[in-house]
XYZ file of C-alpha atoms in Angstrom:
670
model
C 0.000 0.000 0.000
C 1.469 3.338 -1.104
C 2.301 5.924 1.524
C 0.393 9.210 1.483
C 1.990 12.636 1.886
C 0.296 15.781 3.191
C 0.426 18.760 0.817
C -0.449 22.398 1.639
C -0.681 25.051 -1.082
C -0.231 28.759 -0.369
C -1.567 31.381 -0.637
C -4.876 29.486 -1.091
C -4.396 27.370 2.052
C -5.872 24.308 0.311
C -4.514 20.988 1.530
C -4.887 17.258 1.091
C -3.219 13.836 1.222
C -1.838 12.226 -1.935
C 0.066 9.033 -2.726
C 3.828 9.323 -3.093
C 4.635 9.672 -6.778
C 1.740 12.048 -7.569
C 2.774 15.067 -9.690
C 2.419 18.316 -7.740
C 0.267 19.736 -10.561
C -2.124 16.791 -10.310
C -2.505 17.321 -6.571
C -3.134 21.014 -7.171
C -5.811 20.333 -9.748
C -7.538 17.791 -7.517
C -7.735 20.413 -4.764
C -8.839 23.196 -7.116
C -5.630 25.168 -6.610
C -5.150 27.970 -9.104
C -2.090 26.925 -11.195
C -1.667 27.840 -14.854
C -0.660 25.317 -17.514
C -1.085 25.468 -21.267
C 1.005 22.534 -22.456
C -0.972 19.923 -20.543
C 1.842 18.965 -18.194
C 4.515 18.336 -20.849
C 7.004 20.743 -19.343
C 6.974 23.003 -22.396
C 5.079 26.153 -21.392
C 6.700 26.640 -17.996
C 3.600 28.328 -16.584
C 3.111 25.901 -13.690
C 6.212 26.884 -11.722
C 6.050 26.529 -7.940
C 8.362 26.725 -4.931
C 8.641 24.306 -2.013
C 8.927 25.682 1.504
C 11.870 24.594 3.625
C 11.487 23.968 7.352
C 8.737 23.644 9.950
C 5.529 25.604 9.367
C 3.709 25.441 12.699
C 0.700 27.340 11.356
C 0.099 24.544 8.847
C 1.366 21.741 11.139
C 3.798 20.547 8.509
C 7.528 20.045 8.026
C 8.372 20.704 4.392
C 11.564 20.111 2.432
C 12.644 20.411 -1.196
C 13.995 16.884 -0.818
C 10.393 15.704 -0.496
C 10.083 16.093 -4.274
C 11.864 14.075 -6.968
C 15.120 15.506 -8.290
C 15.276 18.050 -11.118
C 14.202 16.154 -14.244
C 15.737 16.279 -17.713
C 12.568 18.031 -18.915
C 13.068 20.777 -16.317
C 16.759 21.042 -17.177
C 15.878 21.487 -20.841
C 13.296 24.192 -20.065
C 15.640 26.019 -17.652
C 18.417 25.890 -20.241
C 16.238 27.421 -22.936
C 14.127 29.938 -21.022
C 15.633 30.127 -17.559
C 14.077 29.483 -14.137
C 14.584 31.213 -10.802
C 16.533 29.270 -8.211
C 14.218 27.120 -6.129
C 11.487 26.996 -8.773
C 10.140 23.663 -10.058
C 7.745 22.738 -12.830
C 4.819 21.310 -10.878
C 3.942 19.014 -13.785
C 7.359 17.320 -13.520
C 8.035 17.357 -9.770
C 6.631 14.261 -8.050
C 5.617 14.142 -4.385
C 7.856 12.077 -2.118
C 6.918 13.509 1.262
C 5.068 16.290 3.096
C 5.262 19.619 1.284
C 4.267 23.259 1.600
C 3.996 24.506 -1.983
C 3.918 28.220 -2.771
C 2.232 29.161 -6.053
C 3.737 32.512 -7.167
C 1.430 35.134 -8.663
C 2.801 34.653 -12.193
C 1.881 30.942 -12.078
C -1.772 31.591 -11.222
C -4.525 31.637 -13.818
C -6.574 34.201 -11.872
C -3.740 36.545 -11.054
C -4.205 38.772 -8.060
C -5.833 42.142 -8.670
C -3.812 44.388 -6.361
C -6.242 47.079 -5.336
C -3.716 49.601 -4.024
C -3.092 52.516 -6.372
C -1.695 56.024 -6.331
C -4.636 58.333 -5.757
C -4.646 61.756 -7.387
C -3.529 64.314 -4.841
C -1.808 67.669 -4.990
C 1.636 67.447 -3.410
C 4.035 70.324 -3.074
C 7.167 69.211 -4.919
C 10.269 69.896 -2.858
C 12.260 66.646 -2.951
C 15.361 66.078 -0.830
C 17.252 65.233 -4.039
C 17.692 67.864 -6.756
C 19.377 67.723 -10.170
C 21.939 70.352 -11.185
C 23.504 70.685 -14.631
C 27.000 72.207 -14.540
C 29.931 72.965 -16.821
C 33.214 72.038 -15.166
C 36.643 73.523 -15.913
C 38.991 71.077 -17.549
C 42.161 70.084 -15.733
C 45.113 72.434 -16.243
C 48.783 71.650 -15.712
C 49.336 75.210 -14.533
C 46.504 75.105 -11.963
C 46.448 71.530 -10.616
C 43.374 70.420 -8.692
C 41.230 67.304 -8.412
C 38.200 66.645 -10.592
C 35.965 66.607 -7.499
C 37.245 69.977 -6.341
C 36.581 71.511 -9.755
C 33.084 69.968 -9.760
C 32.462 71.418 -6.309
C 33.678 74.833 -7.522
C 31.307 74.665 -10.495
C 28.362 73.778 -8.243
C 29.226 76.654 -5.938
C 29.627 79.163 -8.776
C 26.611 78.065 -10.825
C 24.190 76.885 -8.125
C 25.375 78.448 -4.874
C 25.982 75.036 -3.312
C 28.781 74.993 -0.775
C 30.569 72.493 1.450
C 29.436 69.515 -0.614
C 30.910 66.083 -0.118
C 30.575 63.090 -2.425
C 29.618 59.492 -1.686
C 32.406 57.028 -2.398
C 30.641 54.920 -5.025
C 29.652 58.044 -6.915
C 33.207 59.384 -6.582
C 34.524 56.188 -8.157
C 32.618 57.005 -11.382
C 33.479 60.708 -11.475
C 36.429 60.843 -13.871
C 35.013 58.717 -16.733
C 31.642 60.518 -16.548
C 33.263 63.997 -16.695
C 35.247 63.013 -19.771
C 32.323 61.267 -21.442
C 30.220 64.390 -20.915
C 33.035 66.621 -22.184
C 33.035 68.397 -18.807
C 29.294 68.982 -18.910
C 27.432 66.828 -16.380
C 24.227 66.592 -14.359
C 24.682 66.101 -10.629
C 22.153 64.808 -8.076
C 22.575 66.499 -4.703
C 20.775 65.403 -1.537
C 19.704 68.093 0.941
C 22.244 70.522 -0.527
C 24.969 68.514 1.199
C 25.876 65.329 -0.658
C 26.586 64.438 -4.285
C 24.914 61.053 -4.767
C 24.871 60.571 -8.577
C 26.430 62.040 -11.740
C 25.495 61.654 -15.425
C 27.306 62.871 -18.544
C 25.595 65.749 -20.332
C 22.158 67.121 -19.559
C 19.680 64.883 -17.710
C 16.197 66.149 -17.176
C 14.623 63.472 -15.021
C 15.452 61.420 -11.965
C 13.092 59.115 -10.142
C 12.075 57.766 -6.772
C 9.808 54.948 -5.625
C 7.231 55.139 -2.826
C 6.461 51.718 -1.343
C 3.565 50.572 0.828
C 4.869 47.339 2.338
C 1.704 45.583 3.453
C 1.425 42.187 5.094
C -0.681 40.923 2.168
C 0.282 43.141 -0.766
C 3.204 45.371 -1.679
C 2.489 48.431 -3.816
C 5.156 50.575 -5.494
C 4.748 53.927 -7.262
C 7.513 55.269 -9.500
C 7.582 59.056 -9.336
C 9.433 61.727 -11.275
C 11.283 63.599 -8.537
C 11.112 66.842 -10.480
C 7.426 66.862 -11.441
C 5.888 64.516 -8.879
C 4.196 62.595 -11.684
C 3.510 58.920 -11.001
C 4.970 57.353 -14.130
C 4.398 53.703 -13.201
C 2.676 51.697 -10.484
C 2.670 48.020 -9.751
C 1.983 45.631 -6.932
C 2.609 42.053 -5.906
C 1.512 39.693 -3.191
C 3.850 39.747 -0.219
C 5.656 36.386 -0.518
C 5.979 36.238 3.268
C 2.370 35.048 3.235
C 3.629 31.492 3.057
C 5.044 31.934 6.570
C 1.634 33.058 7.865
C -1.312 35.089 6.605
C -1.385 37.446 9.570
C 1.391 39.282 11.376
C 1.324 37.242 14.569
C 1.662 34.042 12.543
C 4.885 35.434 11.106
C 6.141 36.438 14.532
C 5.267 32.922 15.722
C 7.230 31.490 12.800
C 10.320 33.328 14.026
C 9.726 32.095 17.574
C 9.373 28.492 16.363
C 12.204 28.698 13.820
C 15.293 30.496 15.170
C 16.737 32.613 12.382
C 13.389 32.636 10.585
C 13.455 36.427 10.471
C 16.480 36.233 8.154
C 14.517 34.011 5.802
C 11.543 36.367 5.767
C 13.792 39.421 5.357
C 15.537 37.858 2.357
C 12.175 36.887 0.874
C 10.650 40.358 1.090
C 13.795 42.142 -0.073
C 13.991 39.869 -3.100
C 10.338 40.627 -3.891
C 10.963 44.358 -3.492
C 13.935 44.242 -5.837
C 11.805 42.414 -8.391
C 9.119 45.072 -7.999
C 11.709 47.812 -8.567
C 12.550 46.145 -11.874
C 8.876 45.918 -12.822
C 8.136 49.616 -12.292
C 11.426 50.615 -13.946
C 10.484 48.594 -17.031
C 6.948 49.976 -16.978
C 8.315 53.512 -16.681
C 10.888 52.807 -19.420
C 13.831 53.921 -17.306
C 17.068 52.403 -16.042
C 17.350 51.258 -12.455
C 20.252 53.695 -12.066
C 17.802 56.555 -12.698
C 16.117 55.719 -9.378
C 17.768 57.780 -6.648
C 15.432 57.451 -3.698
C 12.854 55.167 -2.086
C 10.461 55.731 0.789
C 8.718 53.008 2.782
C 5.661 52.700 4.970
C 4.541 49.495 6.647
C 3.262 48.037 9.889
C 5.780 47.404 12.694
C 6.345 43.730 11.855
C 6.904 44.477 8.162
C 9.100 47.445 9.192
C 11.323 45.232 11.364
C 11.541 42.397 8.851
C 12.483 44.810 6.059
C 15.340 46.027 8.233
C 16.370 42.493 9.170
C 15.323 42.988 12.795
C 13.888 40.103 14.824
C 10.193 41.016 15.446
C 9.780 38.654 18.417
C 9.345 41.482 20.949
C 6.298 42.666 18.972
C 4.605 39.342 19.678
C 3.801 40.041 23.315
C 3.388 42.786 25.897
C 4.727 45.419 26.132
C 5.096 45.136 22.303
C 8.425 46.963 22.269
C 9.732 48.402 18.990
C 13.447 48.286 18.268
C 13.063 51.888 17.124
C 10.109 54.125 16.375
C 12.014 57.030 14.828
C 12.467 57.475 11.095
C 15.542 55.965 9.494
C 17.812 56.907 6.565
C 19.724 54.194 4.708
C 21.554 53.398 1.498
C 19.360 51.238 -0.769
C 22.287 48.813 -1.043
C 21.928 48.100 2.694
C 18.540 46.562 1.871
C 19.887 44.750 -1.223
C 17.842 47.017 -3.491
C 19.399 47.507 -6.901
C 18.893 51.174 -7.798
C 21.449 53.985 -8.213
C 24.686 52.909 -6.504
C 24.344 55.536 -3.771
C 20.524 55.609 -3.829
C 18.786 56.531 -0.613
C 16.008 54.973 1.474
C 13.810 56.845 3.959
C 11.494 54.856 6.233
C 8.769 56.812 7.990
C 8.569 56.594 11.812
C 6.450 54.031 13.635
C 4.014 55.137 16.321
C 3.714 52.129 18.654
C 4.175 48.369 18.758
C 1.056 47.734 16.684
C 0.740 51.117 14.971
C 3.388 51.496 12.343
C 4.905 53.662 9.657
C 1.867 52.918 7.475
C -0.287 54.819 9.972
C 2.245 57.649 9.929
C 1.788 57.694 6.154
C -1.989 57.863 6.565
C -1.671 60.807 8.956
C 0.651 62.601 6.534
C -1.785 61.969 3.681
C -5.032 62.906 5.431
C -3.771 65.625 7.784
C -6.057 65.146 10.817
C -3.482 67.152 12.829
C -4.302 70.161 10.638
C -8.095 70.017 11.123
C -10.522 71.652 13.555
C -13.006 68.796 13.059
C -12.805 65.540 14.970
C -11.636 63.117 12.320
C -11.669 59.327 12.524
C -9.325 57.439 10.211
C -9.480 53.655 9.955
C -6.872 51.834 7.899
C -8.686 48.539 7.515
C -6.628 45.422 6.928
C -5.639 42.224 8.723
C -4.819 44.546 11.592
C -6.825 47.789 11.740
C -5.006 50.981 12.643
C -7.225 53.727 14.058
C -6.468 57.437 14.436
C -8.843 59.926 16.081
C -8.554 63.609 16.819
C -7.795 67.030 15.393
C -5.142 69.751 15.553
C -5.392 69.890 19.355
C -4.957 66.211 20.169
C -4.373 62.999 18.231
C -4.796 59.426 19.507
C -3.996 56.117 17.837
C -4.490 52.414 18.478
C -4.759 49.146 16.604
C -7.328 46.367 16.694
C -6.797 42.753 15.613
C -9.508 42.435 12.955
C -7.978 39.335 11.364
C -8.106 38.315 7.682
C -11.916 37.935 7.368
C -12.287 41.316 5.629
C -9.931 40.061 2.919
C -12.023 36.961 2.268
C -9.984 34.601 4.443
C -11.750 32.350 6.993
C -14.947 32.810 4.973
C -16.537 29.664 3.509
C -16.749 31.003 -0.051
C -14.196 33.749 0.550
C -11.336 34.640 -1.737
C -9.057 37.565 -2.400
C -10.093 40.283 -4.804
C -9.618 38.707 -8.250
C -11.704 38.320 -11.433
C -14.813 36.267 -10.682
C -15.113 37.322 -7.032
C -18.459 38.772 -5.960
C -17.819 42.369 -4.862
C -21.355 43.823 -4.805
C -24.652 42.215 -3.768
C -28.285 43.232 -3.249
C -31.039 41.085 -1.682
C -34.746 41.589 -2.328
C -36.287 42.054 1.155
C -39.524 40.326 0.078
C -38.373 37.343 -1.990
C -34.870 37.163 -0.445
C -33.484 36.668 -3.965
C -29.940 38.011 -4.484
C -28.317 39.735 -7.416
C -24.624 40.439 -7.536
C -21.712 41.831 -9.494
C -18.266 40.287 -9.828
C -14.804 41.743 -10.360
C -14.125 41.905 -14.077
C -17.655 42.796 -15.187
C -19.889 45.859 -14.764
C -23.070 43.812 -15.258
C -25.288 42.555 -12.441
C -26.159 38.867 -12.364
C -29.788 39.529 -13.342
C -28.808 41.590 -16.403
C -28.680 40.252 -19.933
C -25.174 39.305 -20.999
C -23.881 38.560 -17.488
C -23.198 34.874 -18.200
C -21.237 35.711 -21.340
C -19.337 38.553 -19.650
C -18.204 36.275 -16.813
C -17.610 33.168 -18.923
C -13.819 33.367 -18.742
C -13.582 34.041 -15.017
C -16.734 32.365 -13.759
C -18.264 33.276 -10.403
C -15.614 31.897 -8.097
C -16.291 33.226 -4.587
C -16.825 36.368 -2.571
C -14.185 38.950 -1.620
C -14.017 41.347 1.317
C -16.253 44.106 -0.040
C -18.739 41.452 -1.153
C -19.011 39.754 2.230
C -19.577 43.142 3.936
C -22.454 43.907 1.560
C -23.839 40.361 1.780
C -24.090 40.510 5.567
C -25.422 44.083 5.462
C -28.119 43.100 2.955
C -28.974 39.943 4.909
C -29.453 42.099 8.011
C -31.663 44.621 6.191
C -33.726 41.771 4.699
C -34.227 40.187 8.131
C -32.201 37.073 7.328
C -29.717 38.037 10.029
C -30.970 39.200 13.409
C -29.517 41.850 15.702
C -27.247 39.349 17.456
C -25.976 38.002 14.138
C -27.918 34.747 14.079
C -29.284 33.637 10.717
C -33.051 33.384 11.220
C -34.082 29.852 10.317
C -37.729 30.880 10.030
C -36.830 32.593 6.740
C -36.443 29.119 5.207
C -40.226 29.167 4.901
C -39.977 32.226 2.657
C -37.038 31.263 0.468
C -35.168 28.019 -0.261
C -31.989 30.097 -0.221
C -32.096 29.930 3.580
C -31.094 26.333 4.219
C -30.462 24.275 7.318
C -27.075 22.604 7.583
C -28.230 20.485 10.524
C -27.160 22.838 13.309
C -27.444 26.371 11.971
C -28.557 27.968 8.715
C -26.830 29.144 5.541
C -27.824 31.680 2.916
C -27.179 30.513 -0.662
C -26.041 33.262 -3.025
C -25.204 31.159 -6.084
C -26.182 27.552 -6.699
C -23.973 27.201 -9.776
C -20.677 25.433 -9.101
C -18.846 26.409 -7.056
C -21.638 26.833 -4.519
C -21.352 30.284 -2.925
C -22.991 30.772 0.440
C -22.827 32.696 3.701
C -22.781 30.481 6.777
C -23.369 31.230 10.432
C -19.628 30.800 10.963
C -18.973 33.431 8.284
C -21.296 35.890 10.025
C -19.516 35.276 13.311
C -16.108 35.884 11.693
C -17.268 39.255 10.361
C -18.905 40.109 13.690
C -15.662 39.446 15.533
C -13.656 41.506 13.044
C -16.004 44.488 12.969
C -16.479 44.403 16.741
C -12.704 44.588 17.253
C -12.452 47.672 15.056
C -15.531 49.390 16.514
C -14.363 48.708 20.071
C -11.042 50.359 19.264
C -12.879 53.382 17.876
C -15.122 53.631 20.948
C -12.112 53.411 23.219
C -10.454 56.355 21.474
C -13.716 58.350 21.531
C -13.940 57.672 25.248
C -10.327 58.818 25.785
C -10.948 61.962 23.718
C -14.255 62.523 25.546
C -16.389 62.851 22.405
C -19.771 61.231 21.703
C -19.665 61.657 17.908
C -17.146 62.230 15.138
C -17.355 64.892 12.432
C -15.912 62.894 9.579
C -14.622 59.403 8.835
C -11.916 58.360 6.375
C -11.557 54.687 5.426
C -8.076 53.889 4.191
C -6.247 50.821 2.934
C -6.804 48.470 0.030
C -9.940 47.020 1.638
C -11.252 50.311 3.009
C -10.927 51.804 -0.454
C -13.443 49.440 -2.002
C -16.154 48.846 0.543
C -19.384 50.809 0.330
C -19.279 53.093 3.378
C -23.025 52.716 3.852
C -22.680 48.974 4.349
C -19.696 49.480 6.638
C -22.018 51.494 8.867
C -24.970 49.099 8.487
C -22.991 46.204 9.969
C -21.476 48.480 12.629
C -17.907 48.520 11.388
C -17.765 52.282 11.959
C -19.766 54.593 14.263
C -22.724 56.684 13.189
C -21.865 59.767 11.166
C -23.364 61.827 8.357
C -22.748 59.532 5.378
C -21.806 62.545 3.289
C -18.827 62.953 5.631
C -17.708 59.324 5.325
C -15.229 58.840 2.506
C -12.672 56.424 1.176
C -9.151 57.777 1.524
C -7.766 55.326 -1.015
C -4.312 53.970 -0.339
C -3.564 56.782 2.094
C -0.473 55.046 3.492
C 1.011 54.847 0.003
C 0.073 58.478 -0.630
C 1.902 59.396 2.569
C 4.961 57.548 1.285
C 4.772 59.593 -1.949
C 4.482 62.846 -0.020
C 7.585 61.936 1.995
C 9.378 61.007 -1.240
C 8.593 64.312 -2.918
C 8.691 66.802 -0.055
C 11.545 67.007 2.450
C 9.581 69.245 4.829
C 6.894 66.549 5.043
C 9.468 64.260 6.642
C 10.134 66.799 9.374
C 6.380 67.339 9.787
C 5.470 63.677 10.250
C 8.363 63.050 12.631
C 7.095 65.910 14.797
C 3.445 64.771 14.654
C 4.268 61.152 15.475
C 6.223 62.248 18.555
C 3.022 63.868 19.881
C 0.485 61.130 19.048
C -0.985 59.488 22.155
C -0.732 55.716 21.873
C -3.529 53.630 23.375
C -2.901 49.901 23.886
C -6.278 48.171 23.605
C -4.982 44.972 25.230
C -4.618 46.650 28.620
C -7.702 48.876 28.537
C -10.427 47.555 30.890
C -13.318 48.999 28.831
C -12.244 47.435 25.564
C -14.018 44.127 26.237
C -17.317 45.856 27.103
C -17.165 47.896 23.899
C -16.312 44.718 21.988
C -19.313 42.777 23.326
C -21.700 45.633 22.515
C -20.211 45.925 19.031
C -21.090 42.306 18.192
C -24.673 43.442 17.583
C -25.966 44.659 14.217
C -25.105 47.479 13.895
C -24.545 47.720 17.667
C -26.308 46.373 20.740
C -26.638 49.725 22.553
C -25.410 52.534 20.280
C -27.966 54.358 18.166
C -27.382 55.285 14.510
C -29.588 58.330 13.824
C -27.698 59.452 10.721
C -27.810 55.973 9.201
C -31.531 55.662 10.007
C -32.197 58.628 7.727
C -30.797 56.669 4.778
C -31.942 53.089 5.427
C -34.698 51.462 7.439
C -32.974 49.445 10.142
C -34.873 46.318 11.287
C -36.293 46.127 14.774
C -33.893 44.564 17.236
C -34.367 40.821 17.261
C -32.218 38.147 18.850
C -31.675 34.448 18.239
C -35.097 32.865 18.356
C -36.082 30.439 15.655
C -39.643 30.065 14.442
C -40.330 27.326 16.976
C -38.879 29.380 19.848
C -35.628 27.464 20.280
C -32.442 29.447 20.473
C -29.841 29.057 17.741
C -26.095 29.510 17.732
C -23.778 30.527 20.534
C -23.356 26.892 21.474
C -26.769 26.728 23.182
C -29.689 24.446 22.377
C -29.932 23.870 18.673
C -33.089 23.926 16.667
C -34.403 20.378 16.249
C -34.986 19.122 12.771
């Protein structure tokens, strides 16, 4: 009898047991894992490339090794010889399973490639970059007046630009003489902060570039900017490859705790991905890497530490101590980033152990410290960062919302990709749904929908879709105030179905079956209650009963309908006209810091004054959390929301026959 091996695929998380000798691609297909292949497993197209994890992955309860696959085959050698393959990559159609494996499917090997929602939002930024270009004409060397090339360059910069006391970085100095002669003593010089020569080109050069990076735990977004005009000339994004070490931040910290030296592995992984991303935006912008002089970074504290190669273990438990919370200036080469030889990196300051440089970027972008109004900013992701206040006082905290808002831990959940349901409406009388998926502007009840979604299919439901689904189910009476799916609605519509213990709501009966379960509702309740409780805690500390305006930031916050966010009680009551999406505000903050040197001074000053609230040690947090489990809230009123929608009367978990459902109590008998 053949031995079975346990296989886990990331980022999908799908897993199963397969006999030794099964091709990895076959196992993937049997599990419904998204791997591309055109040649039918002949090893010709090369689209099915995967990577095997090395080491113990406690999150997945598996010990994986590259040696648990058959050796590199002649077919793979032939393909690699002709077209090339990255180190560590295997053709999944050729690699056979010989033991337990964690298999990472890179984005380029997926059929339904990730739609990275982060983008550079249009915003006016005052252009005053730390790095400026200066074209100069330099005196040629003279036997009668001997002096060094650098000294004559410095004299030219002083005479023609008024720049004094300049020094030159060594790697730039090493290129000085050939560039001066190639340019026939006419060169363009990049000077940082009127102090340091960091790059030189022969002749006249009009443009130099920088990259603003939002280093998220799930996605990494990069925006290539012209340092002189501020124009975003290219943008791109990739999945953070660290996801194979854990979907959420604490899983990655746990990986380091369980695998000494694991932080080095994750640092190398993310730096390699960043360097690849630099190449992508450089190609898209049609420039050379050497034209990139500067990069700025924002990210949460764990991503911040791992980028710097710092062990994040201390962030895994109280008192959640940062190694540093001040801003930091580096050479790009120190992070193994291949840009201009003396290219610079600026990383924005962190605020607290769970409130990072990404929140600093949001503050810089949205400017609550410049406002009279009480502004609430929520950067919604796996971990929600919350900022509340105005020009007089600013508070910040984080809440562990988990990955549910991104489609994880949801029965039919998936990340935002073509085929994912992103909008849904439910008829309150018939309880019939209609929906829209990513990749099509048509609703499911409109003519042409089937044809428009033929290539992608209807594959699942993403974060914005699950928010609307639960909001619509609540408005239609399918979900009660306490979040229980009302089984009595099964008498109205067959879409409300018993699963033996609780009830499900069926959105699509076409394969794959897409439904919302009681467990899904609970996952969203827990996530939204964590965020709302954090907000209430800050309101309590600031001694305010209401907020004047709300900004939802982040990739997820940018695409949810703010009305539905309020319907489920994700955010407090507010005039809906004053509730807006801030887009990728963290990334915008990174661009501002890239293009304006005074903005760096500003955010460093603001961050030093922000009051940090640690929710884990606040006694009232749990009470706020329990109240926030209700739809939209157990005790808080929503007068502004009630002007827009008719909220159902408060009703708790009683089935039609009077038995209580859910919460682990008596179940409805069937």
